Coordinates of C-alpha atoms and ligand atoms in Angstrom, one line a residue:
L1 CA -18.2 -10.9 7.7
R2 CA -16.6 -14.3 8.5
P3 CA -18.9 -16.9 7.4
A4 CA -18.4 -20.3 8.6
D5 CA -19.3 -22.4 5.6
A6 CA -20.2 -22.4 2.0
R7 CA -24.1 -22.1 2.8
A8 CA -23.5 -18.8 4.9
V9 CA -21.1 -17.5 2.1
A10 CA -24.1 -18.3 -0.6
R11 CA -26.5 -16.5 1.9
T12 CA -24.3 -13.5 2.7
L13 CA -24.2 -12.9 -1.5
G14 CA -27.8 -13.1 -1.4
W15 CA -28.4 -10.7 1.5
C16 CA -26.1 -8.1 -0.7
Y17 CA -27.9 -8.9 -3.8
G18 CA -31.2 -8.3 -2.4
H19 CA -30.4 -4.8 -0.8
D20 CA -28.0 -3.7 -3.3
V21 CA -24.8 -3.8 -1.4
P22 CA -21.2 -4.5 -3.1
I23 CA -19.6 -7.8 -1.7
V24 CA -15.4 -8.2 -1.6
P25 CA -14.3 -12.0 -1.2
R26 CA -10.9 -11.8 0.7
G27 CA -8.4 -15.0 0.8
G28 CA -5.2 -14.2 2.9
G29 CA -5.0 -10.6 1.6
T30 CA -1.3 -11.0 0.0
G31 CA -2.6 -10.0 -3.3
L32 CA -0.4 -7.5 -4.9
A33 CA -3.4 -5.7 -7.3
G34 CA -5.7 -4.3 -4.5
G35 CA -8.1 -6.9 -5.4
A36 CA -9.2 -7.8 -1.9
A37 CA -9.5 -4.5 -0.7
P38 CA -13.3 -2.8 -0.6
L39 CA -12.2 0.6 -2.4
L40 CA -15.9 1.1 -3.1
G41 CA -17.4 -0.1 0.2
G42 CA -19.5 -2.9 1.0
V43 CA -19.2 -6.1 2.7
V44 CA -15.9 -7.9 3.1
V45 CA -16.1 -11.8 2.9
S46 CA -13.6 -13.6 4.6
L47 CA -12.8 -16.9 3.8
E48 CA -10.5 -17.8 6.7
R49 CA -13.0 -20.1 8.6
L50 CA -13.6 -22.3 6.0
R51 CA -10.7 -24.2 6.7
R52 CA -12.0 -27.9 6.1
V53 CA -10.1 -30.5 4.5
L54 CA -12.9 -32.5 2.5
A55 CA -11.2 -35.6 1.0
I56 CA -7.9 -36.7 0.5
E57 CA -7.7 -39.8 -2.0
P58 CA -3.8 -40.2 -2.6
G59 CA -4.9 -43.4 -5.1
L60 CA -7.0 -40.9 -7.3
W61 CA -4.2 -38.0 -6.8
R62 CA -7.1 -36.0 -5.8
L63 CA -7.5 -33.7 -2.7
S64 CA -10.7 -31.6 -1.7
V65 CA -10.4 -28.3 0.5
E66 CA -12.5 -25.8 1.4
A67 CA -11.2 -22.2 -0.1
G68 CA -9.8 -21.0 3.2
V69 CA -7.1 -23.7 3.7
R70 CA -3.6 -21.9 3.1
T71 CA -1.4 -22.8 0.2
A72 CA 1.5 -23.9 2.3
D73 CA -1.0 -26.5 4.1
V74 CA -2.4 -28.0 0.6
A75 CA 1.3 -28.5 -0.5
R76 CA 1.9 -30.2 2.8
L77 CA -1.2 -32.2 2.6
A78 CA -0.3 -33.4 -0.7
R79 CA 3.4 -34.2 0.2
E80 CA 2.3 -36.5 3.0
S81 CA 0.2 -38.4 0.8
G82 CA 3.2 -39.0 -1.6
L83 CA 1.9 -36.2 -4.2
M84 CA 2.7 -32.9 -5.1
F85 CA 1.0 -29.5 -5.7
A86 CA 3.4 -27.6 -7.8
P87 CA 1.9 -24.0 -7.4
D88 CA 4.4 -22.3 -5.1
P89 CA 3.5 -18.5 -5.2
G90 CA 5.9 -16.8 -2.9
A91 CA 3.4 -15.7 0.2
A92 CA 2.2 -19.5 0.6
E93 CA 1.9 -19.2 4.6
Q94 CA -0.6 -16.7 4.2
S95 CA -2.3 -17.0 1.2
Q96 CA -5.6 -19.6 0.7
I97 CA -6.2 -21.7 -2.0
G98 CA -9.6 -19.9 -3.1
G99 CA -7.3 -16.8 -3.4
N100 CA -4.7 -18.9 -5.7
V101 CA -7.7 -20.1 -7.7
A102 CA -8.9 -16.4 -7.9
T103 CA -5.9 -15.0 -9.3
N104 CA -4.8 -18.3 -10.7
A105 CA -1.6 -17.8 -9.0
G106 CA 1.6 -19.0 -10.3
G107 CA 5.7 -19.2 -8.8
P108 CA 8.6 -20.7 -9.9
H109 CA 7.6 -24.3 -10.6
A110 CA 4.8 -22.9 -12.9
F111 CA 7.1 -23.3 -15.7
K112 CA 7.0 -27.0 -16.0
Y113 CA 4.1 -27.7 -13.8
G114 CA 1.4 -24.9 -14.4
R115 CA 0.0 -22.5 -12.4
T116 CA -3.2 -23.2 -10.0
G117 CA -5.6 -23.5 -12.5
A118 CA -3.7 -26.2 -14.2
F119 CA -4.3 -28.3 -10.9
V120 CA -8.3 -27.5 -10.2
S121 CA -10.4 -30.2 -11.4
G122 CA -13.7 -28.9 -9.7
L123 CA -15.0 -26.1 -7.8
E124 CA -17.5 -25.5 -5.6
V125 CA -19.1 -21.3 -6.0
A126 CA -21.4 -19.1 -4.7
L127 CA -23.0 -17.6 -7.4
A128 CA -25.3 -14.2 -7.7
P129 CA -27.8 -13.9 -6.6
G130 CA -26.7 -16.1 -3.5
E131 CA -26.6 -19.9 -4.5
L132 CA -23.9 -22.7 -4.3
A133 CA -22.8 -24.3 -7.5
Q134 CA -20.9 -27.7 -8.4
L135 CA -18.6 -27.1 -11.0
G136 CA -16.7 -30.1 -12.5
G137 CA -15.0 -32.6 -9.8
A138 CA -14.6 -36.1 -9.6
G139 CA -11.3 -35.7 -10.9
W140 CA -12.2 -33.7 -14.2
R141 CA -13.4 -30.3 -15.2
E142 CA -16.8 -30.5 -16.8
A143 CA -16.6 -31.6 -20.6
A144 CA -20.4 -30.7 -20.8
G145 CA -21.2 -26.9 -21.5
Y146 CA -19.0 -24.6 -21.0
D147 CA -15.9 -24.7 -18.8
L148 CA -17.2 -22.8 -16.1
T149 CA -14.5 -24.0 -13.6
G150 CA -11.9 -22.3 -16.3
L151 CA -13.8 -19.1 -16.3
L152 CA -13.9 -18.9 -12.8
V153 CA -10.0 -19.3 -12.3
G154 CA -8.3 -16.0 -12.4
S155 CA -11.5 -14.1 -12.1
E156 CA -10.4 -12.2 -9.0
G157 CA -13.8 -12.7 -7.2
T158 CA -15.9 -10.9 -9.8
L159 CA -18.0 -13.7 -10.9
G160 CA -18.6 -15.7 -8.0
I161 CA -17.1 -16.8 -4.6
V162 CA -15.1 -19.9 -4.4
T163 CA -15.9 -21.8 -1.2
A164 CA -14.4 -25.5 -2.1
V165 CA -11.8 -26.5 -4.4
E166 CA -11.2 -30.1 -5.8
L167 CA -7.4 -30.4 -7.0
R168 CA -6.0 -33.1 -9.2
L169 CA -2.5 -33.6 -8.1
L170 CA 0.5 -34.8 -9.1
P171 CA 2.9 -37.9 -8.0
A172 CA 5.6 -36.4 -6.1
R173 CA 8.7 -36.0 -8.1
A174 CA 12.0 -38.5 -7.2
G175 CA 14.5 -35.4 -6.8
A176 CA 15.8 -32.2 -7.6
L177 CA 19.0 -30.2 -8.6
A178 CA 19.4 -26.7 -8.8
L179 CA 22.0 -25.0 -11.2
V180 CA 22.7 -21.2 -11.3
V181 CA 24.1 -19.9 -14.5
F182 CA 26.6 -16.4 -13.9
T183 CA 26.1 -14.4 -17.0
D184 CA 28.4 -11.6 -18.7
D185 CA 25.6 -9.2 -19.7
L186 CA 22.0 -8.7 -20.8
Q187 CA 22.8 -10.2 -24.2
S188 CA 24.7 -13.3 -22.8
A189 CA 21.9 -14.0 -20.6
Q190 CA 19.3 -13.8 -23.4
S191 CA 21.5 -16.0 -25.7
A192 CA 21.4 -18.6 -22.6
L193 CA 17.9 -18.6 -21.9
L194 CA 16.9 -18.8 -25.5
A195 CA 19.5 -21.7 -25.6
I196 CA 18.1 -23.4 -22.7
L197 CA 14.4 -23.0 -23.9
S198 CA 15.4 -24.9 -27.4
S199 CA 17.4 -27.4 -25.5
D200 CA 15.9 -30.9 -24.8
A201 CA 16.4 -30.3 -21.3
R202 CA 12.9 -29.4 -19.6
P203 CA 13.7 -27.4 -16.2
A204 CA 11.1 -27.6 -13.6
V205 CA 12.2 -24.0 -12.6
L206 CA 13.8 -21.4 -14.9
E207 CA 14.3 -18.0 -12.9
F208 CA 16.3 -14.8 -13.3
V209 CA 17.7 -12.4 -10.9
D210 CA 19.3 -9.4 -12.5
A211 CA 22.6 -8.2 -11.0
R212 CA 21.4 -5.2 -9.2
A213 CA 18.8 -7.4 -7.5
F214 CA 21.4 -10.1 -6.8
Q215 CA 24.0 -7.7 -5.4
A216 CA 21.2 -6.2 -2.9
A217 CA 21.0 -9.9 -1.7
A218 CA 24.2 -11.5 -2.4
A219 CA 25.4 -11.5 1.4
T220 CA 22.7 -14.4 2.1
F221 CA 23.1 -16.2 -1.5
P222 CA 23.7 -19.7 -0.6
G223 CA 26.3 -20.7 -3.1
E224 CA 29.3 -19.6 -4.4
P225 CA 29.4 -16.6 -6.8
P226 CA 32.3 -16.2 -9.1
R227 CA 34.9 -14.2 -6.8
G228 CA 37.5 -11.5 -7.4
A229 CA 37.2 -8.1 -9.1
A230 CA 37.9 -9.5 -12.8
S231 CA 35.2 -12.2 -12.4
A232 CA 33.0 -9.8 -10.8
A233 CA 33.4 -7.4 -13.7
R234 CA 33.0 -10.3 -16.3
H235 CA 29.5 -11.8 -14.7
A236 CA 27.4 -8.3 -14.6
G237 CA 24.6 -9.8 -16.3
P238 CA 21.3 -11.7 -15.1
V239 CA 21.9 -14.8 -12.9
L240 CA 19.7 -17.5 -14.2
L241 CA 18.3 -19.8 -11.6
L242 CA 17.4 -23.4 -12.6
E243 CA 16.1 -26.6 -11.4
L244 CA 16.0 -30.1 -12.8
D245 CA 13.9 -32.9 -11.2
G246 CA 12.9 -36.7 -11.7
P247 CA 15.0 -39.4 -11.1
E248 CA 18.9 -39.1 -10.7
V249 CA 19.6 -40.7 -14.3
Q250 CA 17.0 -38.0 -16.1
R251 CA 18.6 -35.3 -14.3
D252 CA 22.2 -35.9 -15.0
R253 CA 20.9 -36.5 -19.0
E254 CA 19.2 -33.3 -18.6
R255 CA 21.9 -31.6 -17.2
G256 CA 24.3 -32.7 -19.6
E257 CA 21.9 -31.3 -22.3
L258 CA 21.7 -27.9 -20.6
E259 CA 25.6 -27.7 -20.6
E260 CA 25.8 -28.7 -24.2
A261 CA 23.3 -26.3 -25.3
L262 CA 24.8 -23.6 -22.9
G263 CA 28.4 -24.7 -24.1
D264 CA 28.8 -22.3 -27.1
A265 CA 27.6 -19.3 -25.2
E266 CA 30.4 -16.9 -24.0
G267 CA 31.3 -16.2 -20.3
L268 CA 28.9 -18.2 -18.6
S269 CA 29.5 -20.1 -15.3
V270 CA 27.4 -22.7 -14.1
E271 CA 27.4 -23.9 -10.4
S272 CA 25.2 -26.5 -8.5
V273 CA 23.6 -25.3 -5.2
P274 CA 21.3 -27.0 -2.9
P275 CA 17.6 -26.5 -4.3
A276 CA 15.9 -25.8 -0.9
P277 CA 18.2 -22.9 0.5
L278 CA 18.2 -21.2 -3.2
W279 CA 14.1 -21.0 -3.4
R280 CA 14.3 -19.7 0.3
W281 CA 17.0 -16.9 -1.1
R282 CA 14.8 -16.5 -4.0
D283 CA 11.8 -16.3 -2.0
G284 CA 13.3 -13.6 0.0
M285 CA 14.3 -11.6 -2.8
N286 CA 10.8 -9.1 -2.5
G287 CA 11.7 -7.9 0.8
V288 CA 15.3 -7.6 1.0
V289 CA 14.7 -5.6 -2.4
A290 CA 12.3 -3.2 -0.8
G291 CA 14.6 -2.9 2.4
V292 CA 17.3 -0.9 0.0
R293 CA 15.7 2.2 0.0
G294 CA 12.6 1.3 2.3
G295 CA 10.1 1.1 -0.5
K296 CA 9.4 -0.1 -3.9
V297 CA 7.0 -0.2 -6.5
S298 CA 7.4 -3.4 -8.3
E299 CA 5.2 -4.6 -11.7
D300 CA 4.9 -8.2 -12.6
I301 CA 4.9 -7.6 -16.4
R302 CA 5.0 -10.0 -19.0
V303 CA 7.2 -9.8 -22.0
P304 CA 8.1 -12.3 -25.1
R305 CA 11.2 -14.6 -23.7
E306 CA 12.8 -13.4 -26.8
R307 CA 12.8 -10.1 -25.4
L308 CA 13.8 -10.5 -21.9
A309 CA 17.2 -8.5 -22.5
E310 CA 15.4 -5.4 -24.1
A311 CA 12.6 -5.2 -21.4
L312 CA 15.4 -4.8 -19.0
E313 CA 17.2 -2.2 -20.9
A314 CA 13.8 -0.3 -21.1
V315 CA 13.2 -0.9 -17.7
Y316 CA 16.7 0.5 -16.6
A317 CA 15.8 3.6 -18.8
I318 CA 12.4 4.2 -17.5
G319 CA 14.2 4.2 -13.9
A320 CA 17.1 6.3 -15.1
E321 CA 14.5 8.9 -16.4
L322 CA 12.7 9.0 -13.5
S323 CA 15.7 9.4 -11.3
L324 CA 14.6 6.0 -9.7
Q325 CA 17.1 3.0 -9.1
A326 CA 15.5 -0.1 -10.8
C327 CA 16.1 -3.6 -10.8
A328 CA 14.2 -6.7 -11.7
W329 CA 13.9 -10.4 -11.3
G330 CA 11.4 -12.9 -12.1
H331 CA 10.0 -16.2 -13.9
A332 CA 12.4 -16.0 -17.1
G333 CA 10.7 -19.2 -18.7
D334 CA 7.5 -17.4 -18.4
G335 CA 9.0 -14.1 -19.3
I336 CA 7.7 -12.7 -16.3
V337 CA 9.4 -9.5 -15.3
H338 CA 9.0 -8.2 -11.5
A339 CA 10.4 -4.8 -13.1
T340 CA 10.9 -2.9 -9.5
F341 CA 11.5 0.9 -8.8
L342 CA 13.1 1.6 -5.3
V343 CA 11.6 4.5 -3.4
D344 CA 11.9 6.1 0.2
P345 CA 8.4 7.1 0.3
A346 CA 9.1 9.7 2.8
T347 CA 11.5 11.4 0.5
G348 CA 9.8 14.2 -1.6
D349 CA 8.2 13.0 -4.4
E350 CA 9.8 9.7 -5.0
L351 CA 6.7 7.3 -4.6
E352 CA 5.2 9.6 -7.0
R353 CA 7.8 9.1 -9.2
G354 CA 8.2 5.5 -8.3
L355 CA 4.3 5.3 -9.3
R356 CA 4.8 6.8 -12.8
A357 CA 7.5 4.4 -13.1
G358 CA 5.2 1.4 -12.6
E359 CA 2.8 2.8 -15.3
R360 CA 5.7 3.5 -17.8
A361 CA 6.7 -0.5 -17.2
L362 CA 2.7 -1.5 -17.9
E363 CA 3.4 0.6 -21.2
L364 CA 6.2 -1.2 -22.0
A365 CA 4.7 -4.5 -21.8
L366 CA 2.2 -3.5 -24.1
A367 CA 4.5 -2.0 -26.4
L368 CA 6.7 -5.5 -26.7
G369 CA 3.9 -7.5 -27.2
G370 CA 3.3 -8.6 -23.5
S371 CA 1.1 -8.2 -21.0
I372 CA 0.4 -6.1 -18.1
T373 CA 0.2 -8.6 -15.7
G374 CA 2.0 -12.4 -15.5
E375 CA 0.8 -13.7 -12.6
H376 CA -0.5 -11.1 -9.9
G377 CA -3.7 -9.8 -11.7
V378 CA -5.4 -6.9 -12.9
G379 CA -7.3 -6.1 -9.5
W380 CA -7.9 -2.5 -9.1
V381 CA -4.3 -1.3 -9.9
K382 CA -4.2 -2.2 -13.3
R383 CA -7.4 -2.0 -14.1
R384 CA -7.1 1.2 -16.4
F385 CA -4.7 -0.9 -18.7
L386 CA -7.0 -3.7 -19.3
A387 CA -9.0 -2.5 -22.1
A388 CA -5.6 -1.9 -24.1
Q389 CA -4.6 -5.1 -23.3
L390 CA -7.6 -6.9 -24.4
G391 CA -8.5 -5.2 -27.6
P392 CA -12.1 -3.9 -28.5
A393 CA -13.5 -7.0 -29.0
A394 CA -12.3 -8.6 -26.2
T395 CA -12.9 -6.0 -23.9
A396 CA -17.0 -6.1 -25.0
A397 CA -17.0 -9.6 -24.6
H398 CA -15.0 -9.3 -21.0
E399 CA -17.7 -7.1 -19.9
R400 CA -20.7 -9.0 -21.5
V401 CA -19.1 -12.2 -19.2
K402 CA -19.1 -10.2 -16.4
R403 CA -22.8 -9.2 -16.8
A404 CA -24.0 -12.1 -17.4
L405 CA -23.0 -13.6 -13.9
D406 CA -23.1 -10.5 -12.0
P407 CA -25.9 -8.7 -13.4
R408 CA -26.0 -5.8 -10.7
G409 CA -22.3 -5.2 -10.6
L410 CA -21.9 -5.9 -7.2
L411 CA -19.1 -8.7 -7.0
N412 CA -16.1 -6.9 -6.1
P413 CA -17.0 -3.8 -8.1
G414 CA -14.4 -1.9 -10.4
K415 CA -11.9 -4.9 -9.7
N416 CA -10.4 -6.9 -12.9
Q417 CA -12.5 -4.6 -15.5
P418 CA -11.5 -2.2 -18.0
A419 CA -12.0 1.3 -16.4
V420 CA -12.9 4.7 -18.0
E421 CA -10.2 7.1 -19.2
D422 CA -11.9 10.3 -19.0
G423 CA -10.3 10.8 -15.7
G424 CA -14.0 11.9 -14.1
E425 CA -16.2 9.6 -12.3
R426 CA -18.7 7.9 -14.4
A427 CA -20.5 4.5 -14.5
G428 CA -17.9 1.5 -14.6
S429 CA -19.0 -2.0 -16.5
A430 CA -21.4 -3.2 -14.8
G431 CA -23.2 0.0 -13.5
T432 CA -20.8 0.7 -10.7
R433 CA -19.8 4.3 -10.1
V434 CA -15.8 4.1 -10.4
P435 CA -14.0 6.8 -9.1
P436 CA -10.3 7.7 -11.3
V437 CA -7.2 5.8 -10.5
A438 CA -4.1 7.4 -9.4
G439 CA -1.3 5.4 -10.5
G440 CA 0.1 1.7 -11.0
G441 CA 0.5 -0.5 -8.3
P442 CA 2.9 -1.6 -5.2
G443 CA 4.1 -5.0 -5.5
Ligands
FAD501 C1 5.8 -11.7 -0.9 C2 4.8 -12.0 -1.6 C3 5.1 -12.9 -3.1 C4 4.3 -13.4 -4.0 N1 4.7 -14.2 -4.9 C5 3.7 -14.6 -5.8 C6 3.9 -15.6 -6.7 O1 5.4 -15.9 -7.2 N2 3.1 -15.9 -7.5 C7 1.8 -15.3 -7.9 O2 1.1 -15.9 -8.7 N3 1.2 -14.6 -6.6 C8 2.0 -14.0 -5.8 N4 1.7 -13.0 -4.6 C9 0.8 -12.3 -4.8 C10 -0.4 -13.5 -4.2 O3 -0.1 -14.2 -3.0 C11 -1.4 -14.4 -4.7 O4 -2.1 -13.3 -5.6 C12 -2.2 -15.1 -4.3 O5 -3.1 -16.0 -4.8 C13 -3.4 -14.0 -3.4 O6 -4.2 -15.2 -2.6 P1 -4.9 -14.9 -1.0 O7 -5.4 -15.7 -0.4 O8 -3.8 -14.1 -0.5 O9 -5.8 -13.5 -1.9 P2 -6.3 -12.1 -1.7 O10 -5.1 -11.1 -1.7 O11 -7.1 -12.2 -0.3 O12 -7.3 -11.8 -2.5 C14 -6.7 -11.6 -4.2 C15 -8.1 -11.5 -5.1 O13 -8.8 -12.7 -5.0 C16 -10.0 -12.8 -4.5 N5 -10.5 -13.9 -4.0 C17 -9.4 -14.2 -2.7 N6 -10.4 -15.3 -2.2 C18 -11.4 -15.8 -3.2 C19 -12.3 -16.4 -3.0 N7 -12.4 -17.8 -2.1 N8 -13.4 -16.8 -4.3 C20 -13.3 -15.7 -5.1 N9 -12.5 -14.8 -5.0 C21 -11.5 -14.5 -4.1 C22 -10.0 -11.2 -4.1 O14 -11.3 -10.7 -4.1 C23 -8.7 -10.7 -4.8 O15 -9.5 -9.8 -6.0 C24 3.0 -12.9 -4.1 C25 2.4 -11.9 -2.7 C26 3.5 -11.4 -1.9 C27 3.0 -10.8 -1.0

């Protein structure tokens, strides 16, 4: 269904509740965890017609929009008002702000400025059994009672349907400078990352692209990688991508601090690159890497930042064991690793092996003390790992929250909920019947 406004969304939810029919909210459909797919049937509610801009108040740093406004349009509206909406997930031309709230989407600039939730000051939400609620708003989250706005952020359509979002924006930045650090090997990249984190500089962006992914996209890299065979052999480690922002004097000071911090690390080469083409290039990484063999299985695991090199070594080992090419890139500053296994889906059991490798990557994240998802959410594809991630007490609390807000288990059933381990079909957390899941998810 494609309701025209918030009241129609609430009415749809009311009808579903009255008729015991599952209801699945869908934004731009760019999610990478299977969250917006109606895998247990029911009504899909697309928010695409809720596109109104409700208020722009530059003096108050505030923007209110309906949930179906595209992420790129939110960023543009902010920019045109002299303000900034910093979250920049990769599919911003297609994803919607409601979907960004539902997944608490991040992106490169989340390192300094936070993910979508850091910008949400209020929500309008359709709640079961079919009524609209206003949470927070007028520039701040509600201080009275529980932080229900925060609870809805990242809930992946399982607790309510976001129909409008109030954002608290930031003043626009004075400028930006991008730097690329070429490293020798995994250990030199790890040392460089820790040196940057402990320096006085506060980069807006701190990304990495490992040598294998870099090679796949090297032809369109907008800077000058170190040239020559000797240099290529030397700089065989991950490449770090940084952005410093603010007034020129601040950027220069921070650059000096970074160079000083990196000064002791051996074998580094630091290059300045224009930010816009660099981030466009980085944005294209997903498609370029997928093109190498025609497909890939990618998981957005998070690992402790001091264990990045260890995580990458383990990802390569998983690939080697399953005879798959493996590579990785991601948000180094937040420890988010897009652990990627290249597959040709038409060749033998490559896809199956890729899915097994994806599952092994999730287990790796847990073993390293990290998380099964850094930003894409649990959705359908990672639900089998959620209980291990949360532990028994938090899993029980998670399920009680779900039951309190969705007592009949009809809101996006099976998603972002711990799944059952016995391999057979049995009741899910809120009484919905959940079939066993085959494997990890495509990314
Ligand atoms: C090329 C590419 C790059 C990406 N890069 C990033 C990245 O850098 N960072 C990142 O965080 N993500 C990234 N993603 C994942 C995805 O873009 C984000 O998860 C995004 O926030 C999903 O928004 P959407 O509108 O497409 O939601 P959908 O895919 O439609 O839905 C995602 C989930 O949110 C729920 N949902 C959607 N709208 C609502 C609503 N109004 N109310 C309640 N629930 C709702 C759905 O039920 C589903 O569970 C990337 C995806 C692609 C394809």
